[in-house]
Short mmCIF file of C-alpha atoms in Angstrom, two decimals:
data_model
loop_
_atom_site.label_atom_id
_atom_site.label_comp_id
_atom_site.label_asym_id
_atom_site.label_seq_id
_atom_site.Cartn_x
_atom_site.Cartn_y
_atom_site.Cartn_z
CA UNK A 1 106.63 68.09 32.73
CA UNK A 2 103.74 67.95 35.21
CA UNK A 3 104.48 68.65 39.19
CA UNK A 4 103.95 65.95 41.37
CA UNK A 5 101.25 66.64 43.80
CA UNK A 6 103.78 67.50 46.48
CA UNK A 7 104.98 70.20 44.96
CA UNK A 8 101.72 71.53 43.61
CA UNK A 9 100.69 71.32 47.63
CA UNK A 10 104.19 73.48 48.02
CA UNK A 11 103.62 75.58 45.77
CA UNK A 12 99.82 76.73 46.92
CA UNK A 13 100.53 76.67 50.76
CA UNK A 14 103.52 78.96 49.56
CA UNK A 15 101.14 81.18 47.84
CA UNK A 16 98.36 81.07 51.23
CA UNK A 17 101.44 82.02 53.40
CA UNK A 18 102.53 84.95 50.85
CA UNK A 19 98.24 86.33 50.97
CA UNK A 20 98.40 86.00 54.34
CA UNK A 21 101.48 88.35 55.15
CA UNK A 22 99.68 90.80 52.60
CA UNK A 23 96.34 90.62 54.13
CA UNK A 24 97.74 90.89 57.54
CA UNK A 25 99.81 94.04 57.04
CA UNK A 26 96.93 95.96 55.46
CA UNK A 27 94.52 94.76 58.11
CA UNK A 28 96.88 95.71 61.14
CA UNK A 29 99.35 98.20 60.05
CA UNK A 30 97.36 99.33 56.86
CA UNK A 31 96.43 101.40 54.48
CA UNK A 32 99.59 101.19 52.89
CA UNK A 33 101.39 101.65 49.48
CA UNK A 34 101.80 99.07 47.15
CA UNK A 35 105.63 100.23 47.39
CA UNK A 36 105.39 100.42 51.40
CA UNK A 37 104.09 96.32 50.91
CA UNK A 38 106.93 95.93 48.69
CA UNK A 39 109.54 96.97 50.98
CA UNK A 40 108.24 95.55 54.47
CA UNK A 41 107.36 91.84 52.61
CA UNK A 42 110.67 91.70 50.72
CA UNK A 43 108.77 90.58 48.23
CA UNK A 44 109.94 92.41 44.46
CA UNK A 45 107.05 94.69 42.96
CA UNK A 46 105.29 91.74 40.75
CA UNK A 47 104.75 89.66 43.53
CA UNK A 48 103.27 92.06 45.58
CA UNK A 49 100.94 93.38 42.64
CA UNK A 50 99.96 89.87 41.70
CA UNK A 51 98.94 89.30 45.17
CA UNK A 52 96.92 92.13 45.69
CA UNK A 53 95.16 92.01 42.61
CA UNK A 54 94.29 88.32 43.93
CA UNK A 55 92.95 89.59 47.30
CA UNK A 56 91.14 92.24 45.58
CA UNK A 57 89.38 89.80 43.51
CA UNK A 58 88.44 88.15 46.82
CA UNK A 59 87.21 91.49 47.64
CA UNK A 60 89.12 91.60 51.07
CA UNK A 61 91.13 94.54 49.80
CA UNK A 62 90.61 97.73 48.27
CA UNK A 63 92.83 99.89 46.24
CA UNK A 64 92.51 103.61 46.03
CA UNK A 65 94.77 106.20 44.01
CA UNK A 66 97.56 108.05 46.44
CA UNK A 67 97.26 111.45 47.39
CA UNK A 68 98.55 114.08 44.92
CA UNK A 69 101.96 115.15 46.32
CA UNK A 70 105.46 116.33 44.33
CA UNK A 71 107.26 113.33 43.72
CA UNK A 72 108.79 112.61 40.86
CA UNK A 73 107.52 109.43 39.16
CA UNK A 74 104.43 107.17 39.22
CA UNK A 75 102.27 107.42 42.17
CA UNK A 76 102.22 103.39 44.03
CA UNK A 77 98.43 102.83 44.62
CA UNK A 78 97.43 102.61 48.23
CA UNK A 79 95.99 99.14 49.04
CA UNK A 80 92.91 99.38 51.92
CA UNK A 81 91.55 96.16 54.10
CA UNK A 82 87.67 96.17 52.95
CA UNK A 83 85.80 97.04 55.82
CA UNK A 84 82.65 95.56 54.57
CA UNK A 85 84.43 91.90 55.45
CA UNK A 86 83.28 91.87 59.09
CA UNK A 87 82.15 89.36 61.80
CA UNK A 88 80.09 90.05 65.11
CA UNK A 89 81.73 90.31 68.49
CA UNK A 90 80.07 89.83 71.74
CA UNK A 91 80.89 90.55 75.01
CA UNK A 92 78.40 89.18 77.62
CA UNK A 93 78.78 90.94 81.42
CA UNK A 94 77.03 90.86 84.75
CA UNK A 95 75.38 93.75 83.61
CA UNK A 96 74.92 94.03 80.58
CA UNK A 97 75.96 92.69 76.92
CA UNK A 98 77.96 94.54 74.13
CA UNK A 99 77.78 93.49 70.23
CA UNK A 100 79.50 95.07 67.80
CA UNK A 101 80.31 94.83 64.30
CA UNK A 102 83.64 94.69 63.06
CA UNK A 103 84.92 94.68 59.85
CA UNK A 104 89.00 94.07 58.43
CA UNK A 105 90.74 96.64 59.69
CA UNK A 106 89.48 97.16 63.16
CA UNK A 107 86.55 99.51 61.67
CA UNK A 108 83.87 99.05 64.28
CA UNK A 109 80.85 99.56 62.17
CA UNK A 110 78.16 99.19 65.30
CA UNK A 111 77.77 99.06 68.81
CA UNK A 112 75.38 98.37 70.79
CA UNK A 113 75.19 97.67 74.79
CA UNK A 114 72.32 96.00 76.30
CA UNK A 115 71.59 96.71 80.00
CA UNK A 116 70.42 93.38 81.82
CA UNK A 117 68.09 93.40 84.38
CA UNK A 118 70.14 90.70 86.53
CA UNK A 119 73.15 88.54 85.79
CA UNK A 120 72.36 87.03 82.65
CA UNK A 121 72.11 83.22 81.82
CA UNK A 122 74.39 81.80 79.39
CA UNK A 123 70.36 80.92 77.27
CA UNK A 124 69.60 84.60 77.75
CA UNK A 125 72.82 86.21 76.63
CA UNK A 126 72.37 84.18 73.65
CA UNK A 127 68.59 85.05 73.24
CA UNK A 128 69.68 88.55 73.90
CA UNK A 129 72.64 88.67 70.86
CA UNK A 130 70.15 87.09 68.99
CA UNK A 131 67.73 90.30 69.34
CA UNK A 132 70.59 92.90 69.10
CA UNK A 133 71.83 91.28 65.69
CA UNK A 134 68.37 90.96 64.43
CA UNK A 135 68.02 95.05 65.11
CA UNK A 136 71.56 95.20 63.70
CA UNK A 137 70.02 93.89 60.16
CA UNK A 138 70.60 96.99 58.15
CA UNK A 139 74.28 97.34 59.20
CA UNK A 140 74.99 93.56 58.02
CA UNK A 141 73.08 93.68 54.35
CA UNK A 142 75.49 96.55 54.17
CA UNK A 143 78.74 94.69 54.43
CA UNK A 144 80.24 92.48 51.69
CA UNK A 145 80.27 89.47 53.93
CA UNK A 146 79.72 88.31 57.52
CA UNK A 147 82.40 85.52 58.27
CA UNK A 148 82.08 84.65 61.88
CA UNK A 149 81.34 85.16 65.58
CA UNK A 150 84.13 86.05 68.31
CA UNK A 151 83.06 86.28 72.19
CA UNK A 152 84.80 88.19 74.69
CA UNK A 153 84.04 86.43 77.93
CA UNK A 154 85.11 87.02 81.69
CA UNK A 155 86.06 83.57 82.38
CA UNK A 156 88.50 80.62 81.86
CA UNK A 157 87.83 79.55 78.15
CA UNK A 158 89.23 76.69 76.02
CA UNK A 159 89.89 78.35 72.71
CA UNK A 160 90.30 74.82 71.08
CA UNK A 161 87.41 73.45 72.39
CA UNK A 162 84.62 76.57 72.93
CA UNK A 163 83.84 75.59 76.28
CA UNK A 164 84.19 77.81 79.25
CA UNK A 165 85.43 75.87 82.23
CA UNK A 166 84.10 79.01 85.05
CA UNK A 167 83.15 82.46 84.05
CA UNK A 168 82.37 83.04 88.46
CA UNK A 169 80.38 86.56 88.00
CA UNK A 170 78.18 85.15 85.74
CA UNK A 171 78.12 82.12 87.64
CA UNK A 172 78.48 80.04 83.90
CA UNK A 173 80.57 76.85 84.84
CA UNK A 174 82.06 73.80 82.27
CA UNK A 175 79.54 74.59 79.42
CA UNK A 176 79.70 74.77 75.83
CA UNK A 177 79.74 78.46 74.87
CA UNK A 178 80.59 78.52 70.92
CA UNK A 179 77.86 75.73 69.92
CA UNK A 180 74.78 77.57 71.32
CA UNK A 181 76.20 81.28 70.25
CA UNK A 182 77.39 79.92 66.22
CA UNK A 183 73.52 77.38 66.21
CA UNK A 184 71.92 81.13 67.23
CA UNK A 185 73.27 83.68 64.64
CA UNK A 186 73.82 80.57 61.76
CA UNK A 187 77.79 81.65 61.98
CA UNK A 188 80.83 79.94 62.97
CA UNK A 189 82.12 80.93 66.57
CA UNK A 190 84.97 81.66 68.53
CA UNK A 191 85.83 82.52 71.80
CA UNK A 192 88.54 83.08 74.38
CA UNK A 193 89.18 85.16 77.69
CA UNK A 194 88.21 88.99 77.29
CA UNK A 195 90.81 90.55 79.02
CA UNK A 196 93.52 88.30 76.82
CA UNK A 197 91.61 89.65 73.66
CA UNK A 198 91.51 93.23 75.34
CA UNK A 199 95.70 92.57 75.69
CA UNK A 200 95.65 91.22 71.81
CA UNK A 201 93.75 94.55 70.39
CA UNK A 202 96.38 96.85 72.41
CA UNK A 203 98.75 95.33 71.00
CA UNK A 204 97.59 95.05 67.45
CA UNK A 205 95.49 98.62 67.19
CA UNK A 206 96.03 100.35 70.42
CA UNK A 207 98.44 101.84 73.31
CA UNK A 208 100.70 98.46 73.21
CA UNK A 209 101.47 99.06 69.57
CA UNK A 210 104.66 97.85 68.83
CA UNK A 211 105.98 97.01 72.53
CA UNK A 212 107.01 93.53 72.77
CA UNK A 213 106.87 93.65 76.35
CA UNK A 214 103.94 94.90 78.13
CA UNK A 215 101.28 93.79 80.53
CA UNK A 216 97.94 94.39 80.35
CA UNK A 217 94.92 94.81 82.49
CA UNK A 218 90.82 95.18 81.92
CA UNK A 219 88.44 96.16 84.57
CA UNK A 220 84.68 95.56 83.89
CA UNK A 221 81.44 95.23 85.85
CA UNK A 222 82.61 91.27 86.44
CA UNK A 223 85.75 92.34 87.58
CA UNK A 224 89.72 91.93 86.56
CA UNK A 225 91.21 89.79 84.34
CA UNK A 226 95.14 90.13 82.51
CA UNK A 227 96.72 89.68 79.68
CA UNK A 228 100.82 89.67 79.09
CA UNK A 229 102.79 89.34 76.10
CA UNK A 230 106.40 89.02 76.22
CA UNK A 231 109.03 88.72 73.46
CA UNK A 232 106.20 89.97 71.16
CA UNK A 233 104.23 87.00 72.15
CA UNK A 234 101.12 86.39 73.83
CA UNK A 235 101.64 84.22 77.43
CA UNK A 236 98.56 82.16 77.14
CA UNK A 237 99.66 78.95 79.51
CA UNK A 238 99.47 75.41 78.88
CA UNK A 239 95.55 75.44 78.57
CA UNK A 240 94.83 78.87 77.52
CA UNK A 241 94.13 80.12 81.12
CA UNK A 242 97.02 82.27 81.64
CA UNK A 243 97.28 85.86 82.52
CA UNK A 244 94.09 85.57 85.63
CA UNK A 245 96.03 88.43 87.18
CA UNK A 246 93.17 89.90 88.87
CA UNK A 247 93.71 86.64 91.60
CA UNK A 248 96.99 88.78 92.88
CA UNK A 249 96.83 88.71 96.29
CA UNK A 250 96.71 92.76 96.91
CA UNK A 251 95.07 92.45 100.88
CA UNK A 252 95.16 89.65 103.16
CA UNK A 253 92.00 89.02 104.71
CA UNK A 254 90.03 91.40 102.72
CA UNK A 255 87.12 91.16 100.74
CA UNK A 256 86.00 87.55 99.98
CA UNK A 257 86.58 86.51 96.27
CA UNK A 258 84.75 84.05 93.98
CA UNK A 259 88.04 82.19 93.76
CA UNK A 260 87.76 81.27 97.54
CA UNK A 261 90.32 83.60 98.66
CA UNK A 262 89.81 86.81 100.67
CA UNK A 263 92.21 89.82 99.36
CA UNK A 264 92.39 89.50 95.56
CA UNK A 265 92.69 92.30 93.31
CA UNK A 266 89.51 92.04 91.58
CA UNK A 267 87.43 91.71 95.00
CA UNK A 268 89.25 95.08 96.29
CA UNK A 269 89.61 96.96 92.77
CA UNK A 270 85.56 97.00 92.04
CA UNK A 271 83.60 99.38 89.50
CA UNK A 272 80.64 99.01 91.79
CA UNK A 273 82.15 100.50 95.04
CA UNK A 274 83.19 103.47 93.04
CA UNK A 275 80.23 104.26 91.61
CA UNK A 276 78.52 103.46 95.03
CA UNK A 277 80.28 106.12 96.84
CA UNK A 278 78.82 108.23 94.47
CA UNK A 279 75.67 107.06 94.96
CA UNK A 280 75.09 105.27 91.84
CA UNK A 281 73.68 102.07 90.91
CA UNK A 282 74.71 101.06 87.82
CA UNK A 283 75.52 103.12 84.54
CA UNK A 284 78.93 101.37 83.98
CA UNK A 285 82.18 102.85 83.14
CA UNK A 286 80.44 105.50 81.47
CA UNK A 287 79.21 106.57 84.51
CA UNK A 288 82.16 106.56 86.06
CA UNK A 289 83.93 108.50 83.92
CA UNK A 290 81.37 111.23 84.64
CA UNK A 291 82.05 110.69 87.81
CA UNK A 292 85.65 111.61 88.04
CA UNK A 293 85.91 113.68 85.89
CA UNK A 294 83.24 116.41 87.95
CA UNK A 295 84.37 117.71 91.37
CA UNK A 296 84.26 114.12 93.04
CA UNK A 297 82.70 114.02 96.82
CA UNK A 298 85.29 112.94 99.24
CA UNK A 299 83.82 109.49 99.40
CA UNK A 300 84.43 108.73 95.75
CA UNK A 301 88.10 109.98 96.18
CA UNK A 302 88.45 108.27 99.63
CA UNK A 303 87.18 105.60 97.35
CA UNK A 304 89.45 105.91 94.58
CA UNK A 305 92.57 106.51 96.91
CA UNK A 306 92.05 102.94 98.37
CA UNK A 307 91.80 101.28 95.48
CA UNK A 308 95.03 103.21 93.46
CA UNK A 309 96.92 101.69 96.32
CA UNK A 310 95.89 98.36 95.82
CA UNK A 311 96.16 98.51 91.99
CA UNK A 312 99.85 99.98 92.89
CA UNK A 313 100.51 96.61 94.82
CA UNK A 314 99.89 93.86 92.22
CA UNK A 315 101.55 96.19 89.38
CA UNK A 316 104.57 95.99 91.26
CA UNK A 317 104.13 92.47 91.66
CA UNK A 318 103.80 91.93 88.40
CA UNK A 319 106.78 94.52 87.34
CA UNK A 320 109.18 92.33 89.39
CA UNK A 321 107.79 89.34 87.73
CA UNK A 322 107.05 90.17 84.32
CA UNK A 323 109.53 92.88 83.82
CA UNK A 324 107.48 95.04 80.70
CA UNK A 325 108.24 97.55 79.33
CA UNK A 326 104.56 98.78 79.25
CA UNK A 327 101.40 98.35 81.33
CA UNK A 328 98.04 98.48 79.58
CA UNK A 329 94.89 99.37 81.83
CA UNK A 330 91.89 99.51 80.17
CA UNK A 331 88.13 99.79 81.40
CA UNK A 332 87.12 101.21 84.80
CA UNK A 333 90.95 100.88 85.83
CA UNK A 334 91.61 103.03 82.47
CA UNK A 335 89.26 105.66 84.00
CA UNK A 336 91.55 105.60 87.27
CA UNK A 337 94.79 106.40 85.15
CA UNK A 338 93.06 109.56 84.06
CA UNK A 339 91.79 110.38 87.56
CA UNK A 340 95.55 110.29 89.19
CA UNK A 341 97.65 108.40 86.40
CA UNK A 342 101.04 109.90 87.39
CA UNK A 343 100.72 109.17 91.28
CA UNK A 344 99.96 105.53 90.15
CA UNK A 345 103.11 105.48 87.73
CA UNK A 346 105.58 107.09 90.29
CA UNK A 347 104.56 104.47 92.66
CA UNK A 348 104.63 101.75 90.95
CA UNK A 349 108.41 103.00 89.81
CA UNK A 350 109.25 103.44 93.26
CA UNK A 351 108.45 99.89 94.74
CA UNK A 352 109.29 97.70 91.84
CA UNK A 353 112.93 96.42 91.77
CA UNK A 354 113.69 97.69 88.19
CA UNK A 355 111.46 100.67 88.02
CA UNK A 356 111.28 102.88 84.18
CA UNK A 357 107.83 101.27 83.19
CA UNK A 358 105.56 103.35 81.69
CA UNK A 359 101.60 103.34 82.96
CA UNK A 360 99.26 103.94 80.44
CA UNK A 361 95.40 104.04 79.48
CA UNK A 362 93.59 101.83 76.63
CA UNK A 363 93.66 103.27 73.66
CA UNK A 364 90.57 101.71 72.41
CA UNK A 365 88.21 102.58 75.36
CA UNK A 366 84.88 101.03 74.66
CA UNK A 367 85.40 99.61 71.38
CA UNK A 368 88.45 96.99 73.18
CA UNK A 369 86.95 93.91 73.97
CA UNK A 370 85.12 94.27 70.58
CA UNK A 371 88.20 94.82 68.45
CA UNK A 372 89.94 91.81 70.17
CA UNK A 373 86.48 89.62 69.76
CA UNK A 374 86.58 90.50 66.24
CA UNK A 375 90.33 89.84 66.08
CA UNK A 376 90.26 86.17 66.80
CA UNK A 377 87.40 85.98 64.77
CA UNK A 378 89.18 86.90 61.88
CA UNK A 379 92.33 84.40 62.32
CA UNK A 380 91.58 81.88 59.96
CA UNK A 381 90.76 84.06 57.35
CA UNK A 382 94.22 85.91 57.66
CA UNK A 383 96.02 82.85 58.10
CA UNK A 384 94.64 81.53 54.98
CA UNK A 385 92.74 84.27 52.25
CA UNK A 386 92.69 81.47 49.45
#
């Protein structure tokens, strides 16, 4: 008897769903045993072998022979996202712009970090990938396949529509951002806030791993943006503009901030002012990290003091509110965690309500915003292999 076309529509979204869960586990959690697949899917062994071998033919997975070892019985082949699937990620700052090549897995293939010689234009950070992907030409006729484009971006972004309604460093304001990007490199583009990606790759690859609670914090040249996910979901708002945590009041009447108010966490909490008091111009977190981790001068821990204490304040605030379990801080704020990371956890467990919240650095340091680019990049392909 022949299916009706309902059920043959059933049938093959039932077998997308099943690919997906496979191709997801190996790319996040992976590798892993055919048997380890077996057991976390719930899936009985043919399944899972028939849908490997059919993501193998796609060439997204790899499988490899275990590990000699003294168990009794046949060895379950160990099943490997393919790397050589990959898409570009690009993060544009006031300083600079990052690309990087990621492929399934989270292997970061290439970097490479641009120094600008003023706050770029939306036209010349796109000029500008362009170049870095064109020297990046070796790495890509390397890979098996490049599927797409994700940008990390220091702004309010529309993830359903590509536009970015105000990126305020980079003084970008209700533009298209995907189109220009995806008509540049002749791929199809994505993009979305960076410090929500930076939140989504901590908790997928990194120091968030496994929390379902946790808030999250990035601190780059342009400033300080947020990410929280609670109940092992991402809070993204009713737009996609949720989690702008670095407009926390921290200092009334302080600094002035792009947002129009005077006292906000990401005017006090800068990356310039602490490499000023060291004199520098420049040289990003990089620099900082050199920085801290020498003898600092008295102004750069005067410096660093000041800011730790304002840092405390909105963590608090956001302890009381959000109640994690974990709190994420990754770029220059990471670099202040390993400077005095046990003052700023003691505090923060003194002043909130609850208290027992753990304070800890990135795991993914540089590669971050790239990993969580890449990441939404690579959503449509995991939510549908076939």
């Amino acid at each position: 008897m022949r299916s009706s076309p309902g059920a043959t529509n059933g049938t093959e979204g039932l077998r997308t769903q099943n690919l997906s869960q496979i191709l997801t586990m190996v790319h996040r959690h992976g590798p892993l045993s055919r048997s380890e697949l077996t057991r976390r899917s719930g899936f009985n062994r043919s399944t899972v072998g028939a849908l490997v071998s059919a993501l193998t033919e796609k060439q997204l997975v790899h499988e490899t022979d275990p590990a000699v070892g003294g168990r009794v019985g046949r060895p379950s082949p160990i099943v490997r996202a393919n790397p050589g699937v990959a898409v570009l990620a690009v993060n544009p700052d006031i300083d600079a712009l990052t690309v990087g090549v990621v492929g399934l897995g989270g292997h970061v293939h290439r970097r490479v970090r641009r120094e600008t010689r003023g706050v770029p234009s939306l036209e010349d950070a796109v000029e500008l990938t362009r170049d870095i992907v064109a020297d990046l030409r070796p790495v890509l006729t390397g890979l098996d396949r490049v599927l797409g484009v994700g940008i990390a971006l220091p702004g309010l972004v529309n993830a359903g529509t590509g536009r970015v309604l105000v990126a305020p460093h980079l003084g970008w304001r209700d533009a298209d951002l995907t189109g220009p990007f995806g008509r540049a490199l002749e791929l199809p583009a994505v993009a979305a806030n960076d410090a929500a990606l930076g939140s989504l790759a901590e908790s997928i690859f990194g120091a968030a791993l496994g929390v379902d609670d946790a808030v999250y914090l990035n601190g780059s040249a342009s400033g300080i943006g947020g990410g929280i996910v609670t109940g092992g979901a991402q809070l993204v708002g009713s737009r996609g503009y949720g989690g702008e945590l670095g407009h926390t009041l921290v200092s009334p009447g302080g600094f002035p901030c792009h947002c129009g108010r005077s006292g906000c966490l990401d005017a006090e909490v800068r990356l310039e002012r602490l490499l000023g008091a060291a004199g520098l111009e420049g040289g990003g977190i990089e620099a900082l990290e050199q920085v801290l981790s020498d003898e600092p001068s008295a102004a750069v821990q005067a410096e660093a003091e000041r800011q730790l204490e304002l840092l405390a304040v909105a963590l608090v605030d956001f302890v009381n509110i959000f109640d994690p379990e974990l709190i994420v801080l990754g770029g220059f704020l990471g670099s202040l965690v390993a400077f005095r990371g046990d003052q700023l956890t003691d505090v923060v467990n003194a002043q909130s309500l609850a208290g027992r919240v753990e304070v800890r650095r990135a795991a993914l340091g540089p590669e971050l915003l790239l990993v969580g680019a890449a990441e939404l990049a690579f959503q449509s392909l995991l939510a549908s292999p076939s």
